[in-house]
Amino acid sequence: MRAVGVTAMPVRMPLLVDRAMPPARTACVPDLVLDMGFAQFAWLWNHIEDRALPDLHRTIADWLDGAVSAEDGARRALLMAFRDAGKSTVVGLFCAWLLARNPDLRILVLAAEAELARKMTRSVRRLIEKHPACRHLLPDRAEQWAADRLSVKRRLVQRDPSLLARGVGANITGCRADVIICDDVEVPNTAGTADKRRELRERLAETAYVLVPDGLHLYVGTPHAFHSIYATEARPEFGESVPFLHGFDRLVLPIVDARGRSAWPERFPMHEIEGLKRRTGPAKFTSQMLLQPVSTEEIRLDPADLVRYDAPLALHEGNNERRLMLGDRRIVGARCWWDPAFGRPGKGDASVIALVLNDEDGGHFLHAIQYLRHEPARVAAKSEVEQLCEQAARFAQEHHVPSVTLEANGIGKTFPGVLRNAMATMGVGAAVIEHHSRRNKVERILEAFDPVMAARQLNVHASVWRTPFIQEMREWRPSSTARDDGLDAVAGCILSAPVRITRMPAAPRTTWHAGGQPLAARAGFNPFPRHGRNP
């Protein structure tokens, strides 16, 4: 590989150093180290290890140097690079460089698992022990070096170590850090299911209470799911109105650049990249090597086949007629299906009610879906069933539903009577129809969705995209155990809709035999002619 020479860089004092050090340079940090940029620091280490600094790593080093020197208050940065690009190696060097310039820093490294975090600690410890620019960091007492933490020789007496490494699921309450590095926190073990992705977001949100107001927050990783924390677009299914890392400066380095060239040709020539794509499959290659968040498994029900709309639903009355209109479309059929469950928050099956409308042309419009939840704190005053039935009755009232079909299998047997009472109390004039399902749920879902999605006839209101329904659709497989309560409710609506004959425009009459000509008949035929025959 070609060695990259050390170029002269402007001498600058990053704000991260200025805040924790007095303006005057101190004897504990050599001037040479203060003037050394991160790319020079990395090049020197690679030279000691008898290897060159790849251009890819030089690009990353220059970008990280700029992230530290940013003058826009809190520094937030995201480095996305393909797998096996040496991200963690560069991050270890970055931690050692930061401490070499400012020994009083407190760095928190979060990884997907505790063992990966401890691996980072070992890497930084080795760098501090062997890098010439880190000799002033070696502590006087060896007991300050542990498997998941280390404290360098520093001026300030602080409760937190210089470097603390934790798994993303660990308790970090009470910690304080000047720098937080989230290194590969999104992996299959932390993002394999919707619940894990939601928990990961909650865990990472806790870092806001750990980082000092003007600290550096750096994410390093590759996407492992469509609902990735690194996505550039918000995921409404998780309640996001902006992307999870909104406002972060991004450096995205896929294995192949915009011109189709390898980002690291010495290690990944193009023929190796093509072979890697064949071995891993297009989905995983797109996600983890091209850094585009997609589902790594084949999607059975692809939300891309849905037609999104945002027309409002309105009831019009006039001329002794009531018309239900969806925008400028007249609705001639409505199917509301409820598959009840107790809907305990985060546990068991969800209690889902859905509404599918049909217009005069036979189109299907999934206009609303609601995941009902009862409040455990109110159970003493109002039971779970009563709370859920009130919500279902309100849903029917808001959407002018003529009837609600209730799946009365299992615990559903207790719901019809309570739902009728709730509707009567609220003045909802909708009928309650009991249904007993005897078919397999997977068969029902496939039979309902496959035809309408293949024909792109399933229109979905924009509000539905903010519910878990789209996420269920993306993750559902016939053999999986993923959540499917919303899919089942919508399938019930679609399958219960009657087949309607669509309006056909009148076709012009044409002759079907060769040589046929139109016949012109004379008008004014007289059945009683004066002279015995018609004129």
XYZ file of C-alpha atoms in Angstrom:
535
model
C 0.000 0.000 0.000
C 1.112 3.529 -0.671
C 2.278 5.503 2.340
C 0.707 8.885 2.892
C 3.230 11.467 3.978
C 2.716 13.815 6.902
C 1.746 17.224 5.608
C 2.175 20.452 7.454
C -1.008 21.420 9.264
C -1.885 24.752 10.846
C -1.231 24.955 14.546
C -4.546 25.314 16.314
C -5.926 24.777 19.762
C -9.269 22.997 19.488
C -11.977 24.307 21.767
C -12.108 20.900 23.407
C -8.573 21.542 24.674
C -9.106 25.188 25.527
C -11.999 24.511 27.885
C -10.124 22.056 30.094
C -6.697 23.719 29.988
C -5.460 27.191 30.942
C -4.521 29.436 28.052
C -0.805 28.962 28.702
C 0.727 25.684 27.608
C 1.605 23.406 30.509
C 4.668 21.286 31.022
C 2.625 18.086 31.336
C 1.746 18.130 27.610
C 4.650 18.516 25.168
C 4.280 21.288 22.610
C 4.885 18.769 19.831
C 1.769 16.856 20.892
C -0.362 19.981 21.064
C 0.665 20.888 17.522
C 0.072 17.372 16.164
C -3.096 16.855 14.142
C -4.959 13.584 14.310
C -3.830 12.485 10.830
C -0.195 12.968 11.865
C -0.845 11.069 15.112
C -2.384 8.169 13.174
C 0.353 8.186 10.522
C 3.056 7.984 13.207
C 1.371 4.989 14.853
C 0.990 3.171 11.540
C 4.651 3.869 10.790
C 5.621 2.287 14.125
C 3.434 -0.717 13.260
C 5.171 -0.908 9.862
C 2.130 -0.130 7.749
C 0.948 2.815 5.718
C -1.984 5.085 6.520
C -4.694 4.354 3.905
C -6.267 7.294 2.129
C -9.608 6.182 3.590
C -8.307 6.537 7.143
C -6.655 9.845 6.276
C -10.048 11.153 5.121
C -11.641 10.010 8.379
C -8.803 11.513 10.453
C -9.087 14.924 8.799
C -12.859 14.903 9.303
C -12.575 13.969 13.003
C -9.986 16.706 13.482
C -12.503 19.168 12.084
C -15.271 17.829 14.304
C -13.179 18.519 17.409
C -12.359 22.037 16.220
C -15.931 23.008 15.367
C -16.994 26.357 16.762
C -20.774 25.903 16.664
C -21.293 24.997 20.302
C -22.024 21.348 20.971
C -20.267 19.129 18.415
C -22.317 16.240 17.076
C -20.963 13.983 14.364
C -21.814 10.689 12.655
C -19.225 8.570 10.865
C -20.735 5.874 8.656
C -18.260 3.572 6.957
C -18.651 0.112 5.463
C -17.927 -3.009 7.489
C -14.277 -3.944 7.904
C -13.227 -0.389 7.078
C -11.219 -0.174 10.315
C -13.625 2.200 12.047
C -12.938 0.941 15.563
C -9.190 1.070 14.973
C -9.447 4.724 13.994
C -11.727 5.438 16.974
C -9.153 3.925 19.364
C -6.489 6.173 17.890
C -8.841 9.123 18.197
C -9.394 8.483 21.925
C -5.644 8.270 22.548
C -5.040 11.482 20.563
C -7.692 13.382 22.526
C -6.178 12.301 25.854
C -2.656 13.078 24.668
C -3.698 16.681 23.960
C -5.841 17.028 27.049
C -5.261 14.449 29.842
C -8.134 15.895 31.893
C -10.797 14.752 29.413
C -13.431 12.185 30.386
C -14.334 9.885 27.507
C -17.272 7.462 27.552
C -17.282 4.741 24.890
C -20.550 2.869 24.337
C -20.634 -0.338 22.301
C -23.343 -2.861 21.525
C -22.001 -5.264 24.152
C -19.739 -4.978 27.185
C -17.052 -7.205 25.657
C -16.783 -4.972 22.597
C -16.447 -1.970 24.899
C -13.657 -3.673 26.879
C -11.920 -4.438 23.586
C -11.781 -0.702 22.918
C -10.249 -0.118 26.370
C -7.489 -2.639 25.644
C -6.781 -0.970 22.303
C -6.471 2.510 23.832
C -4.321 1.200 26.683
C -1.891 -0.362 24.205
C -1.723 2.896 22.249
C -0.957 4.940 25.360
C 1.775 2.500 26.390
C 3.515 2.409 23.001
C 2.755 5.641 21.096
C 5.614 8.182 21.446
C 3.131 11.048 21.735
C 1.418 9.435 24.753
C 4.301 8.825 27.126
C 3.264 11.671 29.394
C -0.089 9.883 29.979
C 1.305 6.801 31.742
C -0.007 6.794 35.345
C 2.158 6.367 38.408
C 0.018 3.516 39.752
C -0.905 0.477 37.652
C -4.138 -0.133 39.606
C -5.763 2.755 37.746
C -5.903 0.538 34.650
C -8.831 -1.915 34.564
C -10.619 -4.013 31.955
C -13.362 -1.458 31.296
C -11.727 1.797 32.394
C -8.424 3.587 32.605
C -7.179 6.827 34.109
C -4.147 8.552 32.661
C -1.818 10.889 34.479
C -3.773 14.125 34.801
C -3.822 17.356 36.751
C -7.412 17.278 37.983
C -8.803 14.896 40.579
C -12.040 13.612 39.056
C -14.545 10.944 39.997
C -14.917 9.633 36.438
C -11.998 7.844 34.749
C -10.247 9.161 31.668
C -11.844 6.432 29.571
C -14.896 4.402 30.561
C -16.210 1.653 28.273
C -19.733 0.292 28.652
C -22.247 -1.776 26.763
C -25.209 0.240 25.531
C -27.500 -1.605 27.939
C -25.416 -0.769 31.014
C -26.415 1.761 33.648
C -24.602 5.056 33.052
C -26.627 7.125 35.506
C -24.327 9.405 37.460
C -21.546 9.434 34.864
C -20.289 12.645 33.288
C -18.287 12.848 30.073
C -16.659 15.478 27.867
C -16.705 13.087 24.917
C -19.174 10.288 24.172
C -18.384 7.839 21.379
C -21.108 5.390 20.356
C -19.116 2.774 18.473
C -21.237 0.234 16.556
C -24.136 0.380 19.004
C -26.524 -0.805 16.256
C -25.964 -4.504 15.549
C -28.399 -7.422 15.067
C -28.491 -8.036 18.827
C -29.630 -4.465 19.511
C -31.687 -3.799 16.351
C -33.030 -7.198 15.284
C -36.650 -6.499 16.270
C -38.889 -3.481 16.618
C -38.813 -3.712 20.419
C -35.007 -3.839 20.426
C -34.781 -0.820 18.125
C -37.155 1.107 20.354
C -35.145 0.151 23.446
C -31.913 1.159 21.707
C -33.296 4.616 21.000
C -34.360 4.979 24.623
C -30.938 3.911 25.893
C -29.101 6.299 23.610
C -31.373 9.172 24.606
C -29.967 8.818 28.144
C -26.592 10.049 26.913
C -28.000 13.585 26.828
C -27.820 13.587 30.645
C -24.205 12.375 30.658
C -22.546 14.631 28.098
C -21.460 18.084 29.258
C -23.286 20.910 27.408
C -20.364 21.753 25.104
C -19.056 18.211 24.696
C -18.377 16.089 21.616
C -20.862 13.345 20.695
C -19.659 10.958 17.999
C -21.537 8.016 16.464
C -19.634 5.428 14.445
C -21.327 2.529 12.707
C -23.212 0.933 9.820
C -26.986 0.482 9.430
C -28.450 -2.931 10.234
C -32.161 -2.294 9.609
C -34.523 -0.094 7.671
C -35.446 1.657 10.931
C -31.796 2.459 11.593
C -30.764 5.169 14.032
C -28.497 6.406 11.228
C -31.324 6.953 8.710
C -31.501 10.330 7.016
C -35.309 10.327 7.091
C -37.606 10.250 10.103
C -39.285 6.967 10.961
C -42.851 7.937 11.982
C -43.459 4.386 13.236
C -41.157 5.252 16.145
C -42.784 8.614 16.754
C -40.032 10.528 14.965
C -40.796 13.837 13.274
C -37.091 14.278 12.444
C -34.345 11.646 12.021
C -32.941 10.213 15.239
C -29.563 11.871 14.622
C -31.021 15.098 13.297
C -28.468 17.901 13.230
C -25.408 15.618 13.270
C -22.633 16.344 10.782
C -22.228 13.242 8.631
C -19.333 11.574 6.867
C -20.646 8.663 4.794
C -18.050 6.371 3.195
C -19.601 3.464 1.255
C -17.306 0.794 -0.162
C -17.993 2.079 -3.680
C -18.035 5.818 -4.363
C -20.320 7.748 -6.707
C -18.013 6.992 -9.650
C -18.091 3.256 -9.009
C -14.551 3.086 -7.580
C -13.446 1.201 -4.477
C -13.049 3.359 -1.378
C -10.068 1.224 -0.299
C -8.663 -0.314 -3.504
C -5.561 -1.809 -1.839
C -7.705 -3.974 0.424
C -10.968 -4.172 -1.512
C -10.344 -4.300 -5.279
C -13.479 -4.258 -7.425
C -13.457 -8.006 -8.129
C -13.404 -8.674 -4.382
C -16.321 -6.286 -3.894
C -18.370 -8.088 -6.560
C -17.635 -11.413 -4.883
C -18.648 -10.002 -1.506
C -21.939 -8.814 -2.987
C -22.683 -12.295 -4.357
C -21.861 -13.983 -1.042
C -23.815 -11.659 1.237
C -26.788 -10.925 -1.032
C -28.024 -7.560 -2.332
C -29.950 -6.568 0.812
C -27.086 -6.955 3.292
C -24.606 -5.502 0.828
C -26.785 -2.438 0.310
C -27.232 -1.950 4.046
C -23.782 -2.644 5.450
C -21.471 -1.880 2.539
C -23.341 0.872 0.657
C -24.739 2.299 3.937
C -28.338 2.579 2.771
C -30.779 1.548 5.555
C -32.889 -1.289 4.146
C -34.386 -4.461 5.508
C -31.733 -7.196 5.382
C -34.394 -9.842 4.691
C -36.695 -10.204 1.719
C -39.874 -8.222 2.319
C -43.048 -10.249 1.895
C -45.446 -7.307 2.129
C -43.570 -4.327 0.767
C -44.922 -0.921 1.892
C -43.576 0.460 -1.382
C -46.612 -1.153 -3.058
C -49.020 0.975 -1.018
C -50.563 4.152 -2.413
C -50.429 6.977 0.117
C -53.153 9.631 0.336
C -54.248 12.330 2.780
C -57.821 13.153 1.704
C -60.209 13.827 4.614
C -63.348 11.809 5.344
C -66.578 13.850 5.586
C -70.291 13.097 5.903
C -72.569 15.277 3.742
C -76.344 15.549 4.163
C -78.794 17.188 1.747
C -81.805 16.486 -0.499
C -82.870 13.709 1.855
C -79.592 11.924 1.193
C -76.462 11.199 3.209
C -73.164 10.822 1.382
C -69.836 9.769 2.853
C -67.075 11.423 0.861
C -63.343 10.778 0.855
C -62.099 13.928 -0.789
C -63.994 13.936 -4.083
C -64.687 10.178 -4.004
C -68.012 8.840 -2.869
C -67.703 5.982 -0.398
C -70.154 3.129 -0.947
C -68.791 0.634 1.571
C -67.024 0.642 4.923
C -65.645 -2.280 6.888
C -64.504 -1.826 10.478
C -62.803 -4.818 12.103
C -61.668 -5.203 15.686
C -59.545 -8.058 16.960
C -59.740 -7.398 20.709
C -57.054 -8.116 23.263
C -56.361 -6.633 26.646
C -53.632 -4.524 25.065
C -51.241 -4.428 27.994
C -48.554 -1.825 27.199
C -45.560 -3.605 25.677
C -46.870 -7.107 26.452
C -48.927 -9.704 24.627
C -51.086 -9.123 21.577
C -52.167 -5.624 20.617
C -55.879 -4.751 20.463
C -56.258 -3.236 16.988
C -59.283 -1.693 15.275
C -59.094 -0.777 11.586
C -61.306 0.862 8.969
C -61.169 0.103 5.232
C -63.383 2.094 2.847
C -64.501 1.241 -0.693
C -65.382 3.758 -3.376
C -67.615 3.328 -6.416
C -64.701 2.015 -8.485
C -63.922 -0.792 -6.035
C -60.782 0.783 -4.582
C -59.657 -0.110 -1.048
C -58.758 2.748 1.300
C -57.187 1.918 4.657
C -58.288 5.165 6.247
C -57.610 4.632 9.949
C -56.105 2.137 12.336
C -55.749 2.432 16.094
C -53.779 0.337 18.562
C -55.919 0.402 21.670
C -54.317 0.417 25.107
C -55.918 0.406 28.504
C -54.546 2.326 31.470
C -53.616 -0.039 34.307
C -53.966 2.774 36.847
C -57.695 3.102 36.018
C -58.572 -0.593 36.252
C -60.007 -0.229 39.758
C -62.555 2.331 38.505
C -63.083 0.922 34.998
C -62.074 -2.533 33.807
C -59.746 -3.237 30.877
C -62.674 -4.367 28.713
C -64.696 -1.231 29.435
C -61.764 1.056 28.637
C -61.074 -0.686 25.338
C -64.743 -0.739 24.330
C -65.031 2.992 24.970
C -62.065 3.599 22.666
C -63.539 1.349 19.977
C -66.926 3.106 20.204
C -65.225 6.491 19.892
C -63.320 5.238 16.832
C -66.606 4.153 15.208
C -68.212 7.487 16.021
C -65.367 9.596 14.633
C -65.325 7.737 11.322
C -69.098 7.333 10.792
C -68.827 3.544 10.890
C -72.147 1.735 10.267
C -71.001 -1.481 11.977
C -68.069 -3.001 13.822
C -67.159 -6.624 13.201
C -65.678 -8.027 16.360
C -63.606 -11.194 16.357
C -65.239 -13.136 19.171
C -62.674 -15.926 19.504
C -61.056 -16.496 22.896
C -61.300 -13.462 25.164
C -63.333 -11.726 22.448
C -66.447 -13.459 23.794
C -66.618 -10.941 26.640
C -66.479 -7.860 24.407
C -69.682 -7.717 22.258
C -72.104 -6.915 25.078
C -69.798 -4.350 26.656
C -69.200 -2.714 23.275
C -72.964 -2.436 22.613
C -73.435 -0.779 26.000
C -70.597 1.660 25.333
C -72.085 2.602 21.968
C -75.539 3.090 23.457
C -74.113 5.314 26.203
C -72.209 7.430 23.690
C -75.075 7.558 21.206
C -73.204 5.704 18.468
C -75.616 4.150 15.985
C -73.313 1.365 14.800
C -74.141 -2.326 14.862
C -71.887 -4.905 16.497
C -71.316 -8.032 14.406
C -69.692 -11.053 16.025
C -67.329 -13.137 13.936
C -65.672 -16.461 14.790
C -62.442 -17.018 12.838
C -61.630 -20.611 11.932
C -58.882 -20.017 9.387
C -55.166 -19.729 9.923
C -54.040 -16.131 10.464
C -51.174 -16.396 7.936
C -53.583 -17.600 5.245
C -55.971 -14.733 5.963
C -53.215 -12.124 5.732
C -51.831 -13.480 2.458
C -55.260 -13.863 0.875
C -56.213 -10.306 1.809
C -53.029 -8.425 0.967
C -51.491 -10.237 -1.990
C -54.138 -9.405 -4.639
C -54.729 -5.755 -3.699
C -51.026 -4.973 -3.268
C -50.072 -6.709 -6.508
C -52.595 -4.492 -8.283
C -51.549 -1.434 -6.213
C -55.159 -0.976 -5.128
C -54.527 -0.613 -1.413
C -54.567 3.096 -0.615
C -53.338 4.055 2.860
C -54.020 7.320 4.676
C -51.012 9.343 5.800
C -52.003 8.930 9.472
C -51.546 5.153 9.211
C -47.860 5.662 8.456
C -47.431 7.055 11.964
C -48.640 3.808 13.560
C -46.869 0.445 14.000
C -48.810 -0.943 11.008
C -46.170 -0.081 8.384
C -43.459 -1.542 10.585
C -45.496 -4.735 10.996
C -45.866 -4.984 7.239
C -42.165 -4.506 6.603
C -41.091 -7.126 9.140
C -43.795 -9.731 8.591
C -42.856 -13.140 7.180
C -45.192 -16.166 6.913
C -42.881 -18.197 9.150
C -41.881 -15.450 11.574
C -43.162 -14.593 15.035
C -43.172 -10.839 14.366
C -46.166 -8.791 15.474
C -49.109 -9.011 13.066
C -52.121 -7.718 15.021
C -52.569 -4.696 12.757
C -52.183 -6.830 9.634
C -54.819 -9.250 10.918
C -57.332 -6.469 11.590
C -56.865 -4.923 8.126
C -57.062 -8.368 6.524
C -60.428 -8.866 8.220
C -61.664 -5.581 6.719
C -60.519 -6.466 3.212
C -61.863 -10.012 3.218
C -65.273 -8.958 4.534
C -65.809 -6.369 1.784
C -68.294 -7.499 -0.893
C -67.214 -7.773 -4.508
C -68.597 -4.814 -6.428
C -69.077 -4.398 -10.162
C -67.213 -1.290 -11.164
C -68.744 1.311 -13.428
C -67.939 0.704 -17.086
C -68.149 3.433 -19.714
C -70.589 2.692 -22.557
C -68.668 1.361 -25.522
C -69.575 2.649 -29.034
C -71.411 0.175 -31.222
C -69.327 -1.258 -34.030
C -70.016 -3.888 -36.647
C -68.194 -7.139 -36.169
C -68.498 -8.605 -39.699
C -66.376 -7.586 -42.669
C -67.820 -5.042 -45.058
C -70.684 -4.048 -42.808
C -72.045 -0.533 -43.347
C -74.453 1.556 -41.258
C -78.083 1.590 -42.470
C -79.898 4.926 -42.674
C -83.706 4.569 -42.164
C -86.145 7.204 -43.334
C -88.271 8.819 -40.692
C -92.004 9.556 -41.005
C -93.260 6.077 -41.886
C -97.073 6.112 -42.508
C -98.846 2.859 -41.583
C -102.023 4.003 -43.396
C -101.011 5.271 -46.850
C -103.656 6.997 -49.024
C -102.616 5.351 -52.238
C -101.952 1.851 -50.953
C -98.250 2.239 -50.345
C -95.745 4.364 -48.494
C -94.366 7.313 -50.322
